[in-house]
Amino acid sequence: MNHDMIGHVYPPSKPYLVTSENISAFVKALGDSNPAYADGTVAPPTFPIVVTMNAMDAAFHDPALQLDYSRLVHSDQKFEYIRPIRVGDELTVSASVEEIKPLGTNEIATFKTDVFSGDELVVTGWSKIVVRGPEA
Amino acid sequence: MTLKISDVSVGQELPALDLAFTRSDLVAYANASGDQNPIHQDEAFAKSVGLPDVIAHGMLTMGRAIRVVTDWAGDPTAVIDYSVRMTRPVVVPKTVEGSVVSFTGKVAQINEDGTVQVELGAVFGDVKVLGLARATVRLAQ
């Protein structure tokens, strides 16, 4: 990967409108029967991945990053919540390259994803990826 | 029922959950999350890239593990941070039963600001599928 990209901030992603259908489909896929989700107004803690993963995909395919997508594994994920995501939120993601470093023959990179609803920061995600080096 | 901070002590174990992962769960999660990577649905493709079989999305495992905390706390919006390392994949055969992952949680620390740190476990067979899994919750006083 291109270490010059450390600190690079990608342009905000296209707005994503959170609907009760999106929330309910996500909750159903998790198999989560918590009554808090029954009316489809509040999203579960890992729901932000729906928008952060898309924003990172755009970054992963940026030729300037020189990342071999076929050798990429998502290894760590973290979220810090300012407030829960709710139906009606219009989410945009600002993704940035926080860290790129070697780990043996592999490389690891951390992407920070700030998720906004309008101008309000609602959750920050960090995704660590491992890009496997050439086989020995 | 909503849990209060006075109900919590360090070392306390949260009610554990055994959850099955089936192929149809993976299809539902792929559609709901937008992650259509074929390693999560296509057995021939998964094997062609050296996997034993189709594997679950790591983010599905993460999404299910936090249920130990949100079922216990009652209110899922009590979670203020959550992090995991996806150490090993959950392999999902094409059977009705699928693969069962055992999720556990334990109160690791009560912070000075009254928030509670929980350490989570996720084991498939005898393999730890999540590492460094922890969440912080803010409970009612």
PDB file of C-alpha atoms in Angstrom:
ATOM      1  CA  MET A   1       0.000   0.000   0.000  1.00  0.00           C
ATOM      2  CA  ASN A   2       1.028   3.570  -0.584  1.00  0.00           C
ATOM      3  CA  HIS A   3       2.114   5.020   2.774  1.00  0.00           C
ATOM      4  CA  ASP A   4       1.767   8.549   1.390  1.00  0.00           C
ATOM      5  CA  MET A   5      -1.989   8.014   1.714  1.00  0.00           C
ATOM      6  CA  ILE A   6      -1.825   7.997   5.536  1.00  0.00           C
ATOM      7  CA  GLY A   7      -4.009  10.890   6.670  1.00  0.00           C
ATOM      8  CA  HIS A   8      -5.880  11.082   3.378  1.00  0.00           C
ATOM      9  CA  VAL A   9      -9.542  12.005   3.800  1.00  0.00           C
ATOM     10  CA  TYR A  10     -12.012  10.813   1.161  1.00  0.00           C
ATOM     11  CA  PRO A  11     -14.945  12.996   0.046  1.00  0.00           C
ATOM     12  CA  PRO A  12     -18.219  12.307   1.902  1.00  0.00           C
ATOM     13  CA  SER A  13     -20.307   9.396   0.650  1.00  0.00           C
ATOM     14  CA  LYS A  14     -23.687   9.873  -1.014  1.00  0.00           C
ATOM     15  CA  PRO A  15     -26.483  10.332   1.583  1.00  0.00           C
ATOM     16  CA  TYR A  16     -28.200   7.117   2.751  1.00  0.00           C
ATOM     17  CA  LEU A  17     -31.718   7.498   4.099  1.00  0.00           C
ATOM     18  CA  VAL A  18     -32.424   5.138   7.009  1.00  0.00           C
ATOM     19  CA  THR A  19     -35.876   3.564   6.644  1.00  0.00           C
ATOM     20  CA  SER A  20     -37.723   1.258   9.019  1.00  0.00           C
ATOM     21  CA  GLU A  21     -37.530  -1.389   6.255  1.00  0.00           C
ATOM     22  CA  ASN A  22     -33.690  -1.194   6.262  1.00  0.00           C
ATOM     23  CA  ILE A  23     -33.573  -1.423  10.047  1.00  0.00           C
ATOM     24  CA  SER A  24     -36.092  -4.281  10.208  1.00  0.00           C
ATOM     25  CA  ALA A  25     -34.283  -6.311   7.520  1.00  0.00           C
ATOM     26  CA  PHE A  26     -30.986  -5.885   9.420  1.00  0.00           C
ATOM     27  CA  VAL A  27     -32.545  -6.833  12.775  1.00  0.00           C
ATOM     28  CA  LYS A  28     -34.252  -9.838  11.196  1.00  0.00           C
ATOM     29  CA  ALA A  29     -30.970 -11.009   9.626  1.00  0.00           C
ATOM     30  CA  LEU A  30     -29.336 -10.827  13.054  1.00  0.00           C
ATOM     31  CA  GLY A  31     -32.298 -12.796  14.436  1.00  0.00           C
ATOM     32  CA  ASP A  32     -32.597 -10.221  17.221  1.00  0.00           C
ATOM     33  CA  SER A  33     -35.974 -10.197  18.973  1.00  0.00           C
ATOM     34  CA  ASN A  34     -35.214  -7.318  21.382  1.00  0.00           C
ATOM     35  CA  PRO A  35     -38.526  -5.405  21.712  1.00  0.00           C
ATOM     36  CA  ALA A  36     -36.603  -2.124  21.321  1.00  0.00           C
ATOM     37  CA  TYR A  37     -36.372  -2.891  17.581  1.00  0.00           C
ATOM     38  CA  ALA A  38     -40.000  -3.970  17.130  1.00  0.00           C
ATOM     39  CA  ASP A  39     -41.222  -0.712  15.580  1.00  0.00           C
ATOM     40  CA  GLY A  40     -38.165  -0.288  13.332  1.00  0.00           C
ATOM     41  CA  THR A  41     -37.247   3.182  14.620  1.00  0.00           C
ATOM     42  CA  VAL A  42     -33.866   2.544  16.259  1.00  0.00           C
ATOM     43  CA  ALA A  43     -30.990   0.679  14.603  1.00  0.00           C
ATOM     44  CA  PRO A  44     -28.830  -1.982  16.287  1.00  0.00           C
ATOM     45  CA  PRO A  45     -25.194  -1.202  17.234  1.00  0.00           C
ATOM     46  CA  THR A  46     -23.601  -2.781  14.149  1.00  0.00           C
ATOM     47  CA  PHE A  47     -26.013  -1.204  11.646  1.00  0.00           C
ATOM     48  CA  PRO A  48     -23.518   1.603  10.776  1.00  0.00           C
ATOM     49  CA  ILE A  49     -21.434  -1.000   8.897  1.00  0.00           C
ATOM     50  CA  VAL A  50     -24.026  -0.750   6.098  1.00  0.00           C
ATOM     51  CA  VAL A  51     -22.746   2.729   5.283  1.00  0.00           C
ATOM     52  CA  THR A  52     -19.146   2.546   6.531  1.00  0.00           C
ATOM     53  CA  MET A  53     -18.352  -0.562   4.475  1.00  0.00           C
ATOM     54  CA  ASN A  54     -19.571   1.121   1.299  1.00  0.00           C
ATOM     55  CA  ALA A  55     -17.485   4.200   2.000  1.00  0.00           C
ATOM     56  CA  MET A  56     -14.425   2.038   2.607  1.00  0.00           C
ATOM     57  CA  ASP A  57     -15.042   0.002  -0.523  1.00  0.00           C
ATOM     58  CA  ALA A  58     -14.734   3.225  -2.492  1.00  0.00           C
ATOM     59  CA  ALA A  59     -11.409   3.904  -0.745  1.00  0.00           C
ATOM     60  CA  PHE A  60     -10.160   0.321  -1.223  1.00  0.00           C
ATOM     61  CA  HIS A  61     -10.624   0.710  -4.975  1.00  0.00           C
ATOM     62  CA  ASP A  62      -8.822   4.060  -5.128  1.00  0.00           C
ATOM     63  CA  PRO A  63      -5.829   3.348  -7.420  1.00  0.00           C
ATOM     64  CA  ALA A  64      -3.688   5.804  -5.399  1.00  0.00           C
ATOM     65  CA  LEU A  65      -3.913   3.505  -2.359  1.00  0.00           C
ATOM     66  CA  GLN A  66      -2.322   0.592  -4.264  1.00  0.00           C
ATOM     67  CA  LEU A  67      -4.268  -2.006  -2.293  1.00  0.00           C
ATOM     68  CA  ASP A  68      -4.686  -5.565  -3.572  1.00  0.00           C
ATOM     69  CA  TYR A  69      -8.390  -6.047  -2.893  1.00  0.00           C
ATOM     70  CA  SER A  70      -8.229  -9.793  -3.546  1.00  0.00           C
ATOM     71  CA  ARG A  71      -5.867 -10.255  -0.578  1.00  0.00           C
ATOM     72  CA  LEU A  72      -7.813  -8.153   1.893  1.00  0.00           C
ATOM     73  CA  VAL A  73      -9.309  -9.470   5.161  1.00  0.00           C
ATOM     74  CA  HIS A  74     -11.366  -7.356   7.585  1.00  0.00           C
ATOM     75  CA  SER A  75      -9.729  -8.118  10.940  1.00  0.00           C
ATOM     76  CA  ASP A  76     -11.023  -5.633  13.519  1.00  0.00           C
ATOM     77  CA  GLN A  77     -14.011  -3.372  13.886  1.00  0.00           C
ATOM     78  CA  LYS A  78     -14.799  -0.734  16.463  1.00  0.00           C
ATOM     79  CA  PHE A  79     -17.666   1.723  16.895  1.00  0.00           C
ATOM     80  CA  GLU A  80     -17.985   4.689  19.229  1.00  0.00           C
ATOM     81  CA  TYR A  81     -21.551   5.913  19.452  1.00  0.00           C
ATOM     82  CA  ILE A  82     -22.534   9.523  20.020  1.00  0.00           C
ATOM     83  CA  ARG A  83     -26.195   8.574  19.641  1.00  0.00           C
ATOM     84  CA  PRO A  84     -28.104   5.672  18.102  1.00  0.00           C
ATOM     85  CA  ILE A  85     -28.970   5.720  14.400  1.00  0.00           C
ATOM     86  CA  ARG A  86     -32.707   6.231  13.911  1.00  0.00           C
ATOM     87  CA  VAL A  87     -35.221   6.034  11.118  1.00  0.00           C
ATOM     88  CA  GLY A  88     -35.153   9.212   9.017  1.00  0.00           C
ATOM     89  CA  ASP A  89     -31.412   9.819   9.505  1.00  0.00           C
ATOM     90  CA  GLU A  90     -29.662  10.821   6.284  1.00  0.00           C
ATOM     91  CA  LEU A  91     -26.229   9.305   6.721  1.00  0.00           C
ATOM     92  CA  THR A  92     -23.024  10.356   5.027  1.00  0.00           C
ATOM     93  CA  VAL A  93     -19.613   8.894   5.782  1.00  0.00           C
ATOM     94  CA  SER A  94     -16.273  10.620   5.831  1.00  0.00           C
ATOM     95  CA  ALA A  95     -13.600   7.926   5.490  1.00  0.00           C
ATOM     96  CA  SER A  96      -9.916   8.512   6.129  1.00  0.00           C
ATOM     97  CA  VAL A  97      -6.737   6.466   6.180  1.00  0.00           C
ATOM     98  CA  GLU A  98      -5.528   6.487   9.782  1.00  0.00           C
ATOM     99  CA  GLU A  99      -2.659   4.015   9.642  1.00  0.00           C
ATOM    100  CA  ILE A 100      -0.771   1.764   7.239  1.00  0.00           C
ATOM    101  CA  LYS A 101       2.042  -0.405   8.544  1.00  0.00           C
ATOM    102  CA  PRO A 102       3.809  -3.665   7.788  1.00  0.00           C
ATOM    103  CA  LEU A 103       3.170  -6.757   9.914  1.00  0.00           C
ATOM    104  CA  GLY A 104       5.616  -9.439   8.877  1.00  0.00           C
ATOM    105  CA  THR A 105       5.006 -10.064   5.179  1.00  0.00           C
ATOM    106  CA  ASN A 106       1.490  -8.588   5.479  1.00  0.00           C
ATOM    107  CA  GLU A 107       0.339  -5.007   5.716  1.00  0.00           C
ATOM    108  CA  ILE A 108      -2.302  -3.699   8.052  1.00  0.00           C
ATOM    109  CA  ALA A 109      -4.324  -0.542   7.601  1.00  0.00           C
ATOM    110  CA  THR A 110      -6.860   1.256   9.758  1.00  0.00           C
ATOM    111  CA  PHE A 111      -9.639   3.294   8.190  1.00  0.00           C
ATOM    112  CA  LYS A 112     -11.601   5.760  10.279  1.00  0.00           C
ATOM    113  CA  THR A 113     -15.198   6.357   9.245  1.00  0.00           C
ATOM    114  CA  ASP A 114     -17.114   9.300  10.701  1.00  0.00           C
ATOM    115  CA  VAL A 115     -20.841   8.842  10.169  1.00  0.00           C
ATOM    116  CA  PHE A 116     -22.919  12.009  10.061  1.00  0.00           C
ATOM    117  CA  SER A 117     -26.636  12.613   9.916  1.00  0.00           C
ATOM    118  CA  GLY A 118     -26.774  16.010   8.280  1.00  0.00           C
ATOM    119  CA  ASP A 119     -24.090  17.985  10.173  1.00  0.00           C
ATOM    120  CA  GLU A 120     -24.329  15.874  13.325  1.00  0.00           C
ATOM    121  CA  LEU A 121     -21.676  13.230  14.032  1.00  0.00           C
ATOM    122  CA  VAL A 122     -23.592  10.145  15.229  1.00  0.00           C
ATOM    123  CA  VAL A 123     -21.002   7.350  15.272  1.00  0.00           C
ATOM    124  CA  THR A 124     -17.345   6.830  14.448  1.00  0.00           C
ATOM    125  CA  GLY A 125     -16.137   3.485  13.156  1.00  0.00           C
ATOM    126  CA  TRP A 126     -12.627   2.103  12.818  1.00  0.00           C
ATOM    127  CA  SER A 127     -11.971  -0.845  10.523  1.00  0.00           C
ATOM    128  CA  LYS A 128      -8.663  -2.615  10.508  1.00  0.00           C
ATOM    129  CA  ILE A 129      -7.810  -4.662   7.453  1.00  0.00           C
ATOM    130  CA  VAL A 130      -4.985  -7.077   6.742  1.00  0.00           C
ATOM    131  CA  VAL A 131      -3.629  -7.340   3.230  1.00  0.00           C
ATOM    132  CA  ARG A 132      -1.826 -10.642   2.965  1.00  0.00           C
ATOM    133  CA  GLY A 133       1.594 -10.500   1.419  1.00  0.00           C
ATOM    134  CA  PRO A 134       2.838 -12.830  -1.311  1.00  0.00           C
ATOM    135  CA  GLU A 135       2.866 -16.520  -0.330  1.00  0.00           C
ATOM    136  CA  ALA A 136       6.281 -17.712   0.812  1.00  0.00           C
TER     137      ALA A 136
ATOM    138  CA  MET B   1     -36.807  -4.611  31.956  1.00  0.00           C
ATOM    139  CA  THR B   2     -34.064  -2.019  32.015  1.00  0.00           C
ATOM    140  CA  LEU B   3     -30.973  -2.807  33.993  1.00  0.00           C
ATOM    141  CA  LYS B   4     -29.643  -0.303  36.538  1.00  0.00           C
ATOM    142  CA  ILE B   5     -26.054   0.322  37.550  1.00  0.00           C
ATOM    143  CA  SER B   6     -26.929  -0.903  41.084  1.00  0.00           C
ATOM    144  CA  ASP B   7     -27.707  -4.350  39.578  1.00  0.00           C
ATOM    145  CA  VAL B   8     -24.147  -4.732  38.289  1.00  0.00           C
ATOM    146  CA  SER B   9     -20.939  -6.026  39.890  1.00  0.00           C
ATOM    147  CA  VAL B  10     -17.456  -6.721  38.531  1.00  0.00           C
ATOM    148  CA  GLY B  11     -17.015 -10.353  37.520  1.00  0.00           C
ATOM    149  CA  GLN B  12     -20.740 -10.845  36.997  1.00  0.00           C
ATOM    150  CA  GLU B  13     -21.526 -13.162  34.098  1.00  0.00           C
ATOM    151  CA  LEU B  14     -24.159 -12.122  31.590  1.00  0.00           C
ATOM    152  CA  PRO B  15     -26.704 -14.677  30.370  1.00  0.00           C
ATOM    153  CA  ALA B  16     -25.023 -16.650  27.556  1.00  0.00           C
ATOM    154  CA  LEU B  17     -26.557 -17.225  24.136  1.00  0.00           C
ATOM    155  CA  ASP B  18     -26.128 -20.150  21.744  1.00  0.00           C
ATOM    156  CA  LEU B  19     -27.065 -19.025  18.251  1.00  0.00           C
ATOM    157  CA  ALA B  20     -27.234 -21.063  15.044  1.00  0.00           C
ATOM    158  CA  PHE B  21     -25.793 -19.676  11.810  1.00  0.00           C
ATOM    159  CA  THR B  22     -27.425 -21.178   8.725  1.00  0.00           C
ATOM    160  CA  ARG B  23     -26.930 -20.582   5.006  1.00  0.00           C
ATOM    161  CA  SER B  24     -30.262 -18.740   4.874  1.00  0.00           C
ATOM    162  CA  ASP B  25     -29.080 -16.429   7.702  1.00  0.00           C
ATOM    163  CA  LEU B  26     -26.042 -15.584   5.557  1.00  0.00           C
ATOM    164  CA  VAL B  27     -28.226 -14.769   2.554  1.00  0.00           C
ATOM    165  CA  ALA B  28     -30.487 -12.579   4.717  1.00  0.00           C
ATOM    166  CA  TYR B  29     -27.464 -10.784   6.222  1.00  0.00           C
ATOM    167  CA  ALA B  30     -25.882 -10.293   2.775  1.00  0.00           C
ATOM    168  CA  ASN B  31     -29.085  -8.653   1.550  1.00  0.00           C
ATOM    169  CA  ALA B  32     -29.602  -6.532   4.660  1.00  0.00           C
ATOM    170  CA  SER B  33     -25.987  -5.352   4.908  1.00  0.00           C
ATOM    171  CA  GLY B  34     -25.133  -5.117   1.216  1.00  0.00           C
ATOM    172  CA  ASP B  35     -22.089  -7.400   1.657  1.00  0.00           C
ATOM    173  CA  GLN B  36     -22.559  -9.834  -1.238  1.00  0.00           C
ATOM    174  CA  ASN B  37     -19.029 -11.292  -1.153  1.00  0.00           C
ATOM    175  CA  PRO B  38     -19.466 -14.827  -2.607  1.00  0.00           C
ATOM    176  CA  ILE B  39     -17.328 -16.402   0.172  1.00  0.00           C
ATOM    177  CA  HIS B  40     -20.457 -16.021   2.325  1.00  0.00           C
ATOM    178  CA  GLN B  41     -22.863 -17.748  -0.077  1.00  0.00           C
ATOM    179  CA  ASP B  42     -21.128 -19.729  -2.813  1.00  0.00           C
ATOM    180  CA  GLU B  43     -19.555 -22.977  -1.634  1.00  0.00           C
ATOM    181  CA  ALA B  44     -17.565 -23.576  -4.842  1.00  0.00           C
ATOM    182  CA  PHE B  45     -16.171 -20.036  -4.732  1.00  0.00           C
ATOM    183  CA  ALA B  46     -15.293 -20.282  -1.022  1.00  0.00           C
ATOM    184  CA  LYS B  47     -13.393 -23.532  -1.643  1.00  0.00           C
ATOM    185  CA  SER B  48     -11.632 -22.026  -4.664  1.00  0.00           C
ATOM    186  CA  VAL B  49     -10.038 -19.405  -2.385  1.00  0.00           C
ATOM    187  CA  GLY B  50      -8.879 -22.009   0.139  1.00  0.00           C
ATOM    188  CA  LEU B  51     -11.718 -21.905   2.660  1.00  0.00           C
ATOM    189  CA  PRO B  52     -13.166 -25.181   3.997  1.00  0.00           C
ATOM    190  CA  ASP B  53     -16.711 -24.062   3.079  1.00  0.00           C
ATOM    191  CA  VAL B  54     -18.898 -20.956   3.074  1.00  0.00           C
ATOM    192  CA  ILE B  55     -18.092 -18.697   6.040  1.00  0.00           C
ATOM    193  CA  ALA B  56     -20.295 -16.266   7.955  1.00  0.00           C
ATOM    194  CA  HIS B  57     -19.749 -12.524   7.607  1.00  0.00           C
ATOM    195  CA  GLY B  58     -17.516 -11.434  10.498  1.00  0.00           C
ATOM    196  CA  MET B  59     -19.886  -8.520  10.937  1.00  0.00           C
ATOM    197  CA  LEU B  60     -22.815 -10.917  11.382  1.00  0.00           C
ATOM    198  CA  THR B  61     -20.893 -12.592  14.208  1.00  0.00           C
ATOM    199  CA  MET B  62     -20.154  -9.141  15.674  1.00  0.00           C
ATOM    200  CA  GLY B  63     -23.811  -8.146  15.309  1.00  0.00           C
ATOM    201  CA  ARG B  64     -24.973 -11.234  17.154  1.00  0.00           C
ATOM    202  CA  ALA B  65     -22.361 -11.122  19.926  1.00  0.00           C
ATOM    203  CA  ILE B  66     -23.603  -7.746  21.178  1.00  0.00           C
ATOM    204  CA  ARG B  67     -27.002  -9.307  21.850  1.00  0.00           C
ATOM    205  CA  VAL B  68     -25.494 -10.760  25.036  1.00  0.00           C
ATOM    206  CA  VAL B  69     -25.120  -7.144  26.185  1.00  0.00           C
ATOM    207  CA  THR B  70     -28.301  -5.649  24.739  1.00  0.00           C
ATOM    208  CA  ASP B  71     -30.512  -8.524  25.970  1.00  0.00           C
ATOM    209  CA  TRP B  72     -28.993  -8.045  29.435  1.00  0.00           C
ATOM    210  CA  ALA B  73     -29.156  -4.246  29.470  1.00  0.00           C
ATOM    211  CA  GLY B  74     -32.633  -4.236  27.923  1.00  0.00           C
ATOM    212  CA  ASP B  75     -32.000  -0.996  26.062  1.00  0.00           C
ATOM    213  CA  PRO B  76     -29.684  -1.424  23.032  1.00  0.00           C
ATOM    214  CA  THR B  77     -29.049   2.326  22.907  1.00  0.00           C
ATOM    215  CA  ALA B  78     -27.154   1.971  26.209  1.00  0.00           C
ATOM    216  CA  VAL B  79     -24.125   0.757  24.190  1.00  0.00           C
ATOM    217  CA  ILE B  80     -21.606   3.600  23.845  1.00  0.00           C
ATOM    218  CA  ASP B  81     -18.748   1.680  22.255  1.00  0.00           C
ATOM    219  CA  TYR B  82     -18.185  -1.792  20.869  1.00  0.00           C
ATOM    220  CA  SER B  83     -15.118  -3.437  19.341  1.00  0.00           C
ATOM    221  CA  VAL B  84     -14.028  -6.894  18.198  1.00  0.00           C
ATOM    222  CA  ARG B  85     -11.221  -8.714  16.447  1.00  0.00           C
ATOM    223  CA  MET B  86     -12.431 -11.318  13.984  1.00  0.00           C
ATOM    224  CA  THR B  87      -9.920 -14.027  14.777  1.00  0.00           C
ATOM    225  CA  ARG B  88     -11.380 -17.072  12.998  1.00  0.00           C
ATOM    226  CA  PRO B  89     -14.290 -17.571  10.599  1.00  0.00           C
ATOM    227  CA  VAL B  90     -17.534 -19.356  11.437  1.00  0.00           C
ATOM    228  CA  VAL B  91     -17.775 -22.107   8.820  1.00  0.00           C
ATOM    229  CA  VAL B  92     -21.390 -22.723   7.783  1.00  0.00           C
ATOM    230  CA  PRO B  93     -22.273 -26.058   6.155  1.00  0.00           C
ATOM    231  CA  LYS B  94     -25.409 -26.525   4.080  1.00  0.00           C
ATOM    232  CA  THR B  95     -27.423 -28.181   6.850  1.00  0.00           C
ATOM    233  CA  VAL B  96     -30.672 -27.240   8.550  1.00  0.00           C
ATOM    234  CA  GLU B  97     -28.900 -26.912  11.915  1.00  0.00           C
ATOM    235  CA  GLY B  98     -26.031 -24.810  10.522  1.00  0.00           C
ATOM    236  CA  SER B  99     -23.230 -23.941  12.967  1.00  0.00           C
ATOM    237  CA  VAL B 100     -23.842 -22.996  16.574  1.00  0.00           C
ATOM    238  CA  VAL B 101     -21.759 -20.225  18.145  1.00  0.00           C
ATOM    239  CA  SER B 102     -21.733 -19.768  21.924  1.00  0.00           C
ATOM    240  CA  PHE B 103     -21.688 -16.143  23.035  1.00  0.00           C
ATOM    241  CA  THR B 104     -20.754 -15.112  26.571  1.00  0.00           C
ATOM    242  CA  GLY B 105     -20.148 -11.891  28.462  1.00  0.00           C
ATOM    243  CA  LYS B 106     -18.683 -10.779  31.763  1.00  0.00           C
ATOM    244  CA  VAL B 107     -18.529  -7.434  33.564  1.00  0.00           C
ATOM    245  CA  ALA B 108     -14.851  -6.485  33.397  1.00  0.00           C
ATOM    246  CA  GLN B 109     -14.925  -3.056  34.981  1.00  0.00           C
ATOM    247  CA  ILE B 110     -17.195  -0.360  36.350  1.00  0.00           C
ATOM    248  CA  ASN B 111     -15.672   2.953  35.275  1.00  0.00           C
ATOM    249  CA  GLU B 112     -15.513   6.096  37.413  1.00  0.00           C
ATOM    250  CA  ASP B 113     -18.108   7.784  35.212  1.00  0.00           C
ATOM    251  CA  GLY B 114     -20.554   4.960  35.978  1.00  0.00           C
ATOM    252  CA  THR B 115     -20.255   3.247  32.610  1.00  0.00           C
ATOM    253  CA  VAL B 116     -19.733  -0.520  32.548  1.00  0.00           C
ATOM    254  CA  GLN B 117     -17.207  -2.414  30.468  1.00  0.00           C
ATOM    255  CA  VAL B 118     -18.180  -5.913  29.347  1.00  0.00           C
ATOM    256  CA  GLU B 119     -15.834  -8.512  27.856  1.00  0.00           C
ATOM    257  CA  LEU B 120     -17.444 -10.783  25.300  1.00  0.00           C
ATOM    258  CA  GLY B 121     -16.629 -14.272  24.116  1.00  0.00           C
ATOM    259  CA  ALA B 122     -17.674 -16.091  20.934  1.00  0.00           C
ATOM    260  CA  VAL B 123     -16.737 -19.741  20.501  1.00  0.00           C
ATOM    261  CA  PHE B 124     -17.547 -22.076  17.619  1.00  0.00           C
ATOM    262  CA  GLY B 125     -16.751 -25.683  18.567  1.00  0.00           C
ATOM    263  CA  ASP B 126     -13.505 -25.113  20.465  1.00  0.00           C
ATOM    264  CA  VAL B 127     -12.387 -22.183  18.308  1.00  0.00           C
ATOM    265  CA  LYS B 128     -12.536 -18.573  19.464  1.00  0.00           C
ATOM    266  CA  VAL B 129     -14.093 -16.663  16.574  1.00  0.00           C
ATOM    267  CA  LEU B 130     -13.904 -13.223  18.208  1.00  0.00           C
ATOM    268  CA  GLY B 131     -11.025 -11.837  20.261  1.00  0.00           C
ATOM    269  CA  LEU B 132     -10.577  -8.555  22.131  1.00  0.00           C
ATOM    270  CA  ALA B 133     -14.360  -8.232  22.091  1.00  0.00           C
ATOM    271  CA  ARG B 134     -15.603  -5.568  24.463  1.00  0.00           C
ATOM    272  CA  ALA B 135     -18.428  -3.130  24.832  1.00  0.00           C
ATOM    273  CA  THR B 136     -19.156  -0.226  27.148  1.00  0.00           C
ATOM    274  CA  VAL B 137     -22.696   0.516  28.308  1.00  0.00           C
ATOM    275  CA  ARG B 138     -24.225   3.444  30.120  1.00  0.00           C
ATOM    276  CA  LEU B 139     -26.929   2.193  32.469  1.00  0.00           C
ATOM    277  CA  ALA B 140     -29.591   4.047  34.392  1.00  0.00           C
ATOM    278  CA  GLN B 141     -28.507   5.152  37.884  1.00  0.00           C
TER     279      GLN B 141
END
